[in-house]
Structures are given as structure tokens and as C-alpha cells.
Coordinates of C-alpha atoms in Angstrom, one line a residue:
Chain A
X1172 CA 6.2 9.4 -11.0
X1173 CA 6.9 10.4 -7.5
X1174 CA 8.5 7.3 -6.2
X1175 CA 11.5 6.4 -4.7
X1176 CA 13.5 2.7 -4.2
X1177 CA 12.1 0.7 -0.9
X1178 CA 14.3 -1.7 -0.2
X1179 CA 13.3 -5.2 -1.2
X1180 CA 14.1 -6.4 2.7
X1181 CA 11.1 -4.6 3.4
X1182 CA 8.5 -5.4 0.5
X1183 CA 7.0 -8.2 2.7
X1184 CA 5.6 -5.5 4.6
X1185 CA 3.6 -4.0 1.7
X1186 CA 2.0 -7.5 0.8
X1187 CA 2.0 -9.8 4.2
X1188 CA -1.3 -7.6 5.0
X1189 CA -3.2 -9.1 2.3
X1190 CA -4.0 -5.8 -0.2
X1191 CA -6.1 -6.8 -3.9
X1192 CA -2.8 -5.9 -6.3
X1193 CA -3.0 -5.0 -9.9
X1194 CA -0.6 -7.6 -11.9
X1195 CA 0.9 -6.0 -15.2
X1196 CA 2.5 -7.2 -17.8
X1197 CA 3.9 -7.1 -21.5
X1198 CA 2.1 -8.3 -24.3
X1199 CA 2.8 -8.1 -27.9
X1200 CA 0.3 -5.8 -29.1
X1201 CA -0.3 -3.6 -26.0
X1202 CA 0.5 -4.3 -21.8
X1203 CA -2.2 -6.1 -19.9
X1204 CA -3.4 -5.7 -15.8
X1205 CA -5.7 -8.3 -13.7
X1206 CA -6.5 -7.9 -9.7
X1207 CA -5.7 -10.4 -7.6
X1208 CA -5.3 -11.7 -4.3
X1209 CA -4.4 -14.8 -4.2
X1210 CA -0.2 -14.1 -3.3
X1211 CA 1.4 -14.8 0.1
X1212 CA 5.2 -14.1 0.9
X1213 CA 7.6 -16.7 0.8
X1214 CA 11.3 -15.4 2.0
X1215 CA 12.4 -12.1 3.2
X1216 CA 15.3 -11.1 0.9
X1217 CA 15.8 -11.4 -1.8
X1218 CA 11.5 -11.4 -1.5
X1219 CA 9.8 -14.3 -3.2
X1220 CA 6.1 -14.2 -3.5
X1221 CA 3.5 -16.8 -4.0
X1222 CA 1.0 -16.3 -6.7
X1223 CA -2.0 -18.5 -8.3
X1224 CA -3.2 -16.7 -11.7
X1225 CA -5.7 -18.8 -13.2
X1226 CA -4.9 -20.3 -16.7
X1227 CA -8.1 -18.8 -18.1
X1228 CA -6.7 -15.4 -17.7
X1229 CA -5.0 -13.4 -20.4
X1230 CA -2.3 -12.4 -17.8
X1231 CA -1.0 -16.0 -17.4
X1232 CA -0.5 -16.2 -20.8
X1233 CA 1.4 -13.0 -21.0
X1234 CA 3.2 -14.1 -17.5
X1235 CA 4.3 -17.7 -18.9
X1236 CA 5.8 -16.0 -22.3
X1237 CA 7.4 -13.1 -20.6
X1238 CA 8.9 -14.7 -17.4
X1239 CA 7.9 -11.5 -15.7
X1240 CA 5.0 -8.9 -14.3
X1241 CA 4.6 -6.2 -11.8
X1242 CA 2.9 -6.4 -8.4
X1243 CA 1.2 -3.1 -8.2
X1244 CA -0.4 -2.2 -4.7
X1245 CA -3.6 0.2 -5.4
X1246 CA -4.7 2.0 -2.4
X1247 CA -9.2 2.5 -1.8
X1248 CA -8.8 5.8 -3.9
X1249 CA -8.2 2.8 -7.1
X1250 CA -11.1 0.6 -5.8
X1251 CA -13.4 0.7 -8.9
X1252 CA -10.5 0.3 -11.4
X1253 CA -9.6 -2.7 -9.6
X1254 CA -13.0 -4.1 -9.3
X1255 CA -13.3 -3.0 -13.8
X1256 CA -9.7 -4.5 -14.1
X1257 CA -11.4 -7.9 -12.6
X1258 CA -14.2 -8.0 -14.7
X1259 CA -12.8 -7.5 -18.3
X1260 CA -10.1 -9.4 -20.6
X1261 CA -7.3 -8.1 -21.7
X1262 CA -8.1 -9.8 -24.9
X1263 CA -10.7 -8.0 -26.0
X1264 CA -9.9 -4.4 -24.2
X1265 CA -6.9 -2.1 -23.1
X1266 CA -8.0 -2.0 -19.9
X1267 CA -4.9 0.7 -19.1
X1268 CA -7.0 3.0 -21.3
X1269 CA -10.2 2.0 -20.8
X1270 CA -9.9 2.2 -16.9
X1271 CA -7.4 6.0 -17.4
X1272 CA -4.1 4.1 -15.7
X1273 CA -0.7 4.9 -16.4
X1274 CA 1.4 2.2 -18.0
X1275 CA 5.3 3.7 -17.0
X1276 CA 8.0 1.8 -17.4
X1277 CA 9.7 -0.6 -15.1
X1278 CA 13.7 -0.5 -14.7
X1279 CA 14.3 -4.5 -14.4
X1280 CA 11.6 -5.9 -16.5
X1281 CA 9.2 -5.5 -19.4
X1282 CA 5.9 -5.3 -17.8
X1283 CA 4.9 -1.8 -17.0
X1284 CA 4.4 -0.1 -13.2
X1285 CA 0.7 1.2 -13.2
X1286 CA 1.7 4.6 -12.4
X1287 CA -1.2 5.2 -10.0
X1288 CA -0.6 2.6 -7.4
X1289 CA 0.9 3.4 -4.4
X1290 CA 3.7 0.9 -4.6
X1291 CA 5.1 -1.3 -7.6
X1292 CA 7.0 -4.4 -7.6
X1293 CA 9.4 -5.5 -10.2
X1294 CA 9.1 -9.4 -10.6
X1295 CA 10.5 -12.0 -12.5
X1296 CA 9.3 -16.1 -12.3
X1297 CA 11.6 -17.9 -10.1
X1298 CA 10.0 -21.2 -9.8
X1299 CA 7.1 -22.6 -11.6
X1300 CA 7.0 -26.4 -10.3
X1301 CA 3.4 -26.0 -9.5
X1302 CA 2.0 -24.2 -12.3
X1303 CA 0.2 -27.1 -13.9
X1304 CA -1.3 -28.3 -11.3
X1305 CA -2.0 -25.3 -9.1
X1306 CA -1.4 -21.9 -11.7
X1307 CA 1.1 -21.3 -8.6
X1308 CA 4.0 -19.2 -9.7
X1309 CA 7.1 -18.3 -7.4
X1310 CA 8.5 -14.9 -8.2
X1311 CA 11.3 -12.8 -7.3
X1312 CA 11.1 -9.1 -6.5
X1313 CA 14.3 -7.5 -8.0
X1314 CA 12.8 -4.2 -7.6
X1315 CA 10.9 -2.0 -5.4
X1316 CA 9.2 1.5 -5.5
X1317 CA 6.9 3.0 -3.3
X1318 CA 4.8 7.2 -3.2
X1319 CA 6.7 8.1 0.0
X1320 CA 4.7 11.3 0.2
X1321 CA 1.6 8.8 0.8
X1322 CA 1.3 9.2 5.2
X1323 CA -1.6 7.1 5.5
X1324 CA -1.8 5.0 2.5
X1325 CA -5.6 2.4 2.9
X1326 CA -5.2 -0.9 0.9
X1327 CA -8.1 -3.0 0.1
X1328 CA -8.6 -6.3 1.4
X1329 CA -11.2 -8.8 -0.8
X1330 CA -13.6 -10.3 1.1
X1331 CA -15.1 -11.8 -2.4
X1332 CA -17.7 -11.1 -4.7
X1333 CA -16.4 -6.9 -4.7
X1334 CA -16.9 -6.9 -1.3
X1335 CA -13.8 -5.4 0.4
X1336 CA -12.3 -4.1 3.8
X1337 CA -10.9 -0.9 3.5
X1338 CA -7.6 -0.1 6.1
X1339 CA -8.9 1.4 9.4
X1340 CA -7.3 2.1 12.6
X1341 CA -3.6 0.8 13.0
X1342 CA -2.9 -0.8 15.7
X1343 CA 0.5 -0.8 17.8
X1344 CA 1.7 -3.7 19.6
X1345 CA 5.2 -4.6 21.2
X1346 CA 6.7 -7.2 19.5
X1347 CA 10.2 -9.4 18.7
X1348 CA 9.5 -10.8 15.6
X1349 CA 9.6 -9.4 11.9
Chain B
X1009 CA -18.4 -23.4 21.2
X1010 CA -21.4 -21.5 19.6
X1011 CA -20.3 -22.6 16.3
X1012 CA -21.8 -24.1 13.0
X1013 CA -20.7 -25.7 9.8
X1014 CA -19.1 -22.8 7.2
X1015 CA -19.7 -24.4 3.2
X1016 CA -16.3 -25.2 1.8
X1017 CA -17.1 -23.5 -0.9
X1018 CA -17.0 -20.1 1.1
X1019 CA -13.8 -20.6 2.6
X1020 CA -12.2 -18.6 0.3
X1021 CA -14.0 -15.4 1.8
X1022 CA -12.4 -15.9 4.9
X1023 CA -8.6 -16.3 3.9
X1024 CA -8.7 -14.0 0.6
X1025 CA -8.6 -10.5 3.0
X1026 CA -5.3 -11.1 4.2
X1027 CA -5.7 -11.9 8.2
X1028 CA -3.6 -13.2 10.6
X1029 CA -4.2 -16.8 11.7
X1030 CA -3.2 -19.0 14.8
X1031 CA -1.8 -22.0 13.2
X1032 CA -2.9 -24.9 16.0
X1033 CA -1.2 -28.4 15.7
X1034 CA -1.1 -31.5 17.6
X1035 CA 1.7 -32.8 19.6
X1036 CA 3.1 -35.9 21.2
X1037 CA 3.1 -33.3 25.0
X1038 CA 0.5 -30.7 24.1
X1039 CA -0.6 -28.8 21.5
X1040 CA 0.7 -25.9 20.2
X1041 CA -0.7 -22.7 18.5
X1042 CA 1.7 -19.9 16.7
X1043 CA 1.0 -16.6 14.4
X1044 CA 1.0 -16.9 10.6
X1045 CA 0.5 -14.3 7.8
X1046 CA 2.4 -15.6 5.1
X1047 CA -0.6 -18.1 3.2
X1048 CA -3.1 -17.4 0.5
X1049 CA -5.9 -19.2 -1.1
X1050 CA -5.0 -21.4 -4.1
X1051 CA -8.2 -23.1 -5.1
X1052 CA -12.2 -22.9 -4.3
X1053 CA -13.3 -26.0 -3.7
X1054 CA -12.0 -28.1 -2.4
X1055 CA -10.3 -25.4 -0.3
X1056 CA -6.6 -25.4 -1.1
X1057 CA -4.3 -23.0 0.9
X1058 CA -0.6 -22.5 0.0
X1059 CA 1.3 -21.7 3.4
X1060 CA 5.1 -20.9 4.6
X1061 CA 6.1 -21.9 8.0
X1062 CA 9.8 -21.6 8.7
X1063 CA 12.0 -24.6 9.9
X1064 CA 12.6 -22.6 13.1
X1065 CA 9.4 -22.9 14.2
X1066 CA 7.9 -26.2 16.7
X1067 CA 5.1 -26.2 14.5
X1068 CA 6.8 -27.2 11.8
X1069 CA 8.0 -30.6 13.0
X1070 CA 4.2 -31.2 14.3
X1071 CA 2.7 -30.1 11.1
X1072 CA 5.3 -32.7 9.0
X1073 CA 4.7 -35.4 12.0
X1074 CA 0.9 -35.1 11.9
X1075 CA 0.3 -34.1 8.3
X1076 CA -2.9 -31.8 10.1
X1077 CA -3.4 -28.6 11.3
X1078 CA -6.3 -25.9 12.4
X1079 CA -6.2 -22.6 10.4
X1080 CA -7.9 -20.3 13.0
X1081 CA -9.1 -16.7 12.0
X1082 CA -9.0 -14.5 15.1
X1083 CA -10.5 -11.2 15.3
X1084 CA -9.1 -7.9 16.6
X1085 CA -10.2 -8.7 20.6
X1086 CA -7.4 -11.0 20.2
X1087 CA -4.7 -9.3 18.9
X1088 CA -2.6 -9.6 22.3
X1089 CA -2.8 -13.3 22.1
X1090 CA -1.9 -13.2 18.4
X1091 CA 1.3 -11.4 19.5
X1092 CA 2.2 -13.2 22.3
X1093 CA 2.3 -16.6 20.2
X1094 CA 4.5 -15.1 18.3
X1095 CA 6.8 -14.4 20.5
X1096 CA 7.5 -17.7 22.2
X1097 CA 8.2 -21.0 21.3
X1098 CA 5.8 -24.3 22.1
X1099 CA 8.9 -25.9 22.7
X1100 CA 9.0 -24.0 25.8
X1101 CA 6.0 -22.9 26.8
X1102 CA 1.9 -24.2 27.0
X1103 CA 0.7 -21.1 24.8
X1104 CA -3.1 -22.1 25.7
X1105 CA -2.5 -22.1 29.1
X1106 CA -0.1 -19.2 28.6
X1107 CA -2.5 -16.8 27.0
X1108 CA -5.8 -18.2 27.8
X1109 CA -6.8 -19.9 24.7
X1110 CA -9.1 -23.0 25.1
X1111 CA -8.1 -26.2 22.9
X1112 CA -11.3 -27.5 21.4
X1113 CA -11.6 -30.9 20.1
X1114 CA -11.9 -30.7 15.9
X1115 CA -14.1 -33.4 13.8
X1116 CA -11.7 -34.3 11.0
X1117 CA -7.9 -33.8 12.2
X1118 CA -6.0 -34.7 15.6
X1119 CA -5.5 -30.5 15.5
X1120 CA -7.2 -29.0 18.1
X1121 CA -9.7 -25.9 17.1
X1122 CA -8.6 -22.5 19.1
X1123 CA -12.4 -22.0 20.5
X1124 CA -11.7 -18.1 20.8
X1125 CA -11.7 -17.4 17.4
X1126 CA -14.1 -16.6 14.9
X1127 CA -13.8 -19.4 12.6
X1128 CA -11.8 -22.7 12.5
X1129 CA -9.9 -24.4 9.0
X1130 CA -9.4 -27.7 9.7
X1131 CA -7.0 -29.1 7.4
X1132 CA -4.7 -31.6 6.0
X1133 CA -1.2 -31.5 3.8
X1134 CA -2.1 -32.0 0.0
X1135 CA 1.3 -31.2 -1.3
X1136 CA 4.8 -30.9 0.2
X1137 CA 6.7 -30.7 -2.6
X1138 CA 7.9 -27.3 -2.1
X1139 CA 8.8 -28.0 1.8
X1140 CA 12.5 -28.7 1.3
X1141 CA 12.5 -25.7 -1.0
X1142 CA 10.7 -22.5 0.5
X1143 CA 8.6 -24.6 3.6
X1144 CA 5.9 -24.3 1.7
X1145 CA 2.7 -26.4 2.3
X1146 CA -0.6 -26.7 0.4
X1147 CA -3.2 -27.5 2.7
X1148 CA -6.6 -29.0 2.0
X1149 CA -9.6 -27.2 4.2
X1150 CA -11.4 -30.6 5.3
X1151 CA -14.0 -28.5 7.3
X1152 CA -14.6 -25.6 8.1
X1153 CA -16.3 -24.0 11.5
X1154 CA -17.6 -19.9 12.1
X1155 CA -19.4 -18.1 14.2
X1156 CA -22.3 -16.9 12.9
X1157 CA -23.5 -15.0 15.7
X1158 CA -20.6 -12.6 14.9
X1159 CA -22.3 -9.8 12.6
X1160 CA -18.9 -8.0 12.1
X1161 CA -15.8 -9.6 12.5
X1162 CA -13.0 -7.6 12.5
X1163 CA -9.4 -8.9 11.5
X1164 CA -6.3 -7.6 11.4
X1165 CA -4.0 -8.1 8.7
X1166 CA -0.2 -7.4 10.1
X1167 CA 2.1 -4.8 8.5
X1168 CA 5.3 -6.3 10.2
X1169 CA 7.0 -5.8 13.6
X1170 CA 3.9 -6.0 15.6
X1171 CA 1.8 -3.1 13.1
X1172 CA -1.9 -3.9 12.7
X1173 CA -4.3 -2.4 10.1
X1174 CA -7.6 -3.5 11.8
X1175 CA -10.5 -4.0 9.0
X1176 CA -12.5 -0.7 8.5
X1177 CA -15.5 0.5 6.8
X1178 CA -16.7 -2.0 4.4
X1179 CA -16.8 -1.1 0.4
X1180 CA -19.5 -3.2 -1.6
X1181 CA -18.6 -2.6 -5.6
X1182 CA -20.8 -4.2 -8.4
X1183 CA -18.8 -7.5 -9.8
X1184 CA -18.9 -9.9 -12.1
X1185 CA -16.4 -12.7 -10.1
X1186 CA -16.2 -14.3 -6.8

């Protein structure tokens, strides 16, 4: 896997613009992966991150036993994956196979990196006051890797329904703030 | 403001990509309007939107004093404006005079609607019980206002320090889900 560590002070860069991530995890027979979108930074360092997996999903399941998952960011090349990953359980299939990703493992936690994404977040559950009424999890990132040989990497933004907005131009701006 | 009535229901499809907003709160002088990135969607219907807004921030004390607040999706012809409210404080400053916005009366909250921008949130605190924590805030979407004379929007989604990616070609993938 040709990745390298990003440090976690800057992980809120790879998920404040909103990309569809691939969440991994553990399970006892064989690792599972859902998309989602639903997350939202919390803090800076160490990073928290805001997530609402719904409790009819296998992943929240595997999440609530394990304590942990990884945030994988897919870039367009991943689109239909992401789209099959969203439309199957992990109960009934091995979507890593059926789908042709790459479960390697993580250094931190038990859930597997999907080798193909462009960047992967190691997370473990650091506050879960509102998972019963909202499937809202807080999670820590405790480790970080990103495809630094990636120049122009396009994420994928859900507009619903498999409709998505693919990265176009960047735009530039001067400004003070993070 | 050539706007109409958005379904609640649809909300969803507006906040799920990832954009910026102008977060516009009443206050006891004026009103005041600043840049946000860090929210995502937490349930359908009724709309429920988990947002952070740091303690360093004016709109925080008028979000906690009011309870209300306008979530207000701008497009990329605005991204100067977006910039500039972040970049000074309403403590300070009028930022709607300051940048040209115009403060349109909403129907539900005391929050005024930023008439510039695509679509207007208008919403209420539904849960502040991770405030003291991470200022954290669910907000309910009481109504919601777009402008459907707009046949493509484009937002930006911010990648830190002032980098946009502005929304490109659009990727329409069969799917089961919302």
C-alpha cells in the first residue's frame, strides 16, 4: 500500500469538504464496509468526528461490539463500489470480495483500511451519549494515512438517491482562518 | 426573494454534499452571519442537523441566547463573501452591511434568511447536550426555502485555509437508498 502517515492535525481537511467515505470494520466471521455521509468534524487534534450509522445497518452492530472502524475516503475512480457498498448487507455478502476491495490491515485498530481509497482513518468510539437516540457516535482518529502520489485526488459528494458531485475546479482564496 | 417552499423531507439533499453555509443569527444590535463547515445531517424528517460552533465565535452566544438560527447554502458566486465572514467577528463588525448581504425576514425563527443564497434552513436547537462538551448543537430544520429558478447550483465544499473544490460534473449511479 503506497501510503504514508498524515498528521492527524490535518485530517479535518480530508473530511470538512464533505466526501461519501467507506466505514470498515471487524466482524467475527469476515470484515464488513458501508458508505456514508452523514459525519462532520468536531475538534482539530487530537480529530474527533461526528458520525450517525443507522441501527439497521450491519456496521453499527460491528461498530458498537468492536469500539472501532476506519474512515476510508474513495476518490470518483471508487464511485460504483461505493454506490454497491450502499446497496448490499454485510450480512448476507462479503462485499470486500464481491465489490474486488482490499481489506489491509490497520496499525491501531481491528477494522481493516480498504486498500484502494485514497486516504484511511484509524478510529476508535470516544463518546456515544447520543447513540440511542440519534445512532450519533463521536470518534477519535488515532491514525492517519493518505496515497501522497495522488496530485489531484476528486472526492464525491452525495447529493442523494446516487446522485453525486464529483470535485471540479479548486478554488484559491486568501484567508486567516483554518 | 424569488423563493418557494423546499419539502422537509428533501433537506437532506441539500446538506448531505458537504457545503459551506452562512450560519445567520439574531441579535439584541444586529444580526450576524459567519462561515460553517463542520455539520452533517442526522435524521430525514424532521430534518435534524448535528453542528459545531466554537465558543470563540459571537454566534455562539446568539445561537445559545435565541435557541434559532438560519442554515444558508451559498453557491460559488459567493465564495468571497463566505470568506470574508469568516474572517471577522460580528462583535465588531455589520457583516451584511460589510459584504453586501441582505437580511431577509424568515417565517418560523427570529433568524434572519441571507437572501443571496440559494436556499435557506431555518431552524431551532433540539439538543444541547453535547454543548459544554464539543459545542455541539442538533438543530431541527423548521422550514426550509430554495430557489428553484436555479437549474445548477454550484457549492463549494472547503478543504481548509481558504481551498475550495467547487461542485463539478455531476455522476447519476443506479441506487437502491436515498
Amino acid at each position: 500500500m503506497n501510503k504514508t502517515r498524515l498528521p492527524l492535525s490535518q485530517v479535518y481537511r480530508l473530511l470538512e469538504p464533505g466526501p461519501v467515505v467507506l466505514v470498515s470494520t471487524a466482524g467475527p466471521r469476515r470484515p464488513d464496509v458501508m458508505a456514508m455521509s452523514w459525519h462532520t468534524m468536531m475538534e482539530f487534534e487530537p480529530p474527533l468526528v461526528g458520525c450517525v450509522i443507522s441501527g439497521r445497518n450491519h456496521t453499527f452492530d460491528l461498530l458498537v461490539a468492536s469500539g472501532e472502524c476506519v474512515l476510508n475516503v474513495p476518490t470518483v475512480e471508487l464511485a460504483r463500489q461505493v454506490v454497491g457498498c450502499g446497496n448490499v448487507s454485510g450480512r448476507r455478502v462479503d462485499k470486500f470480495e464481491r465489490f474486488g476491495l482490499t481489506a489491509a490491515p490497520a496499525s491501531k485498530v481491528g477494522a481493516p483500511l480498504v486498500a484502494e481509497c485514497y486516504a484511511n482513518l484509524e478510529c476508535r468510539i470516544a463518546d456515544r451519549r447520543l447513540a440511542d437516540d440519534y445512532n450519533f457516535f463521536v470518534l477519535e482518529v488515532v491514525q492517519a494515512w493518505i496515497d501522497r502520489s495522488r496530485k489531484h485526488p476528486r472526492i464525491i459528494h452525495h447529493q442523494g438517491k446516487g446522485v453525486f458531485a464529483v470535485d471540479g475546479r479548486i478554488l484559491k482564496l486568501p484567508s486567516r482562518k483554518k
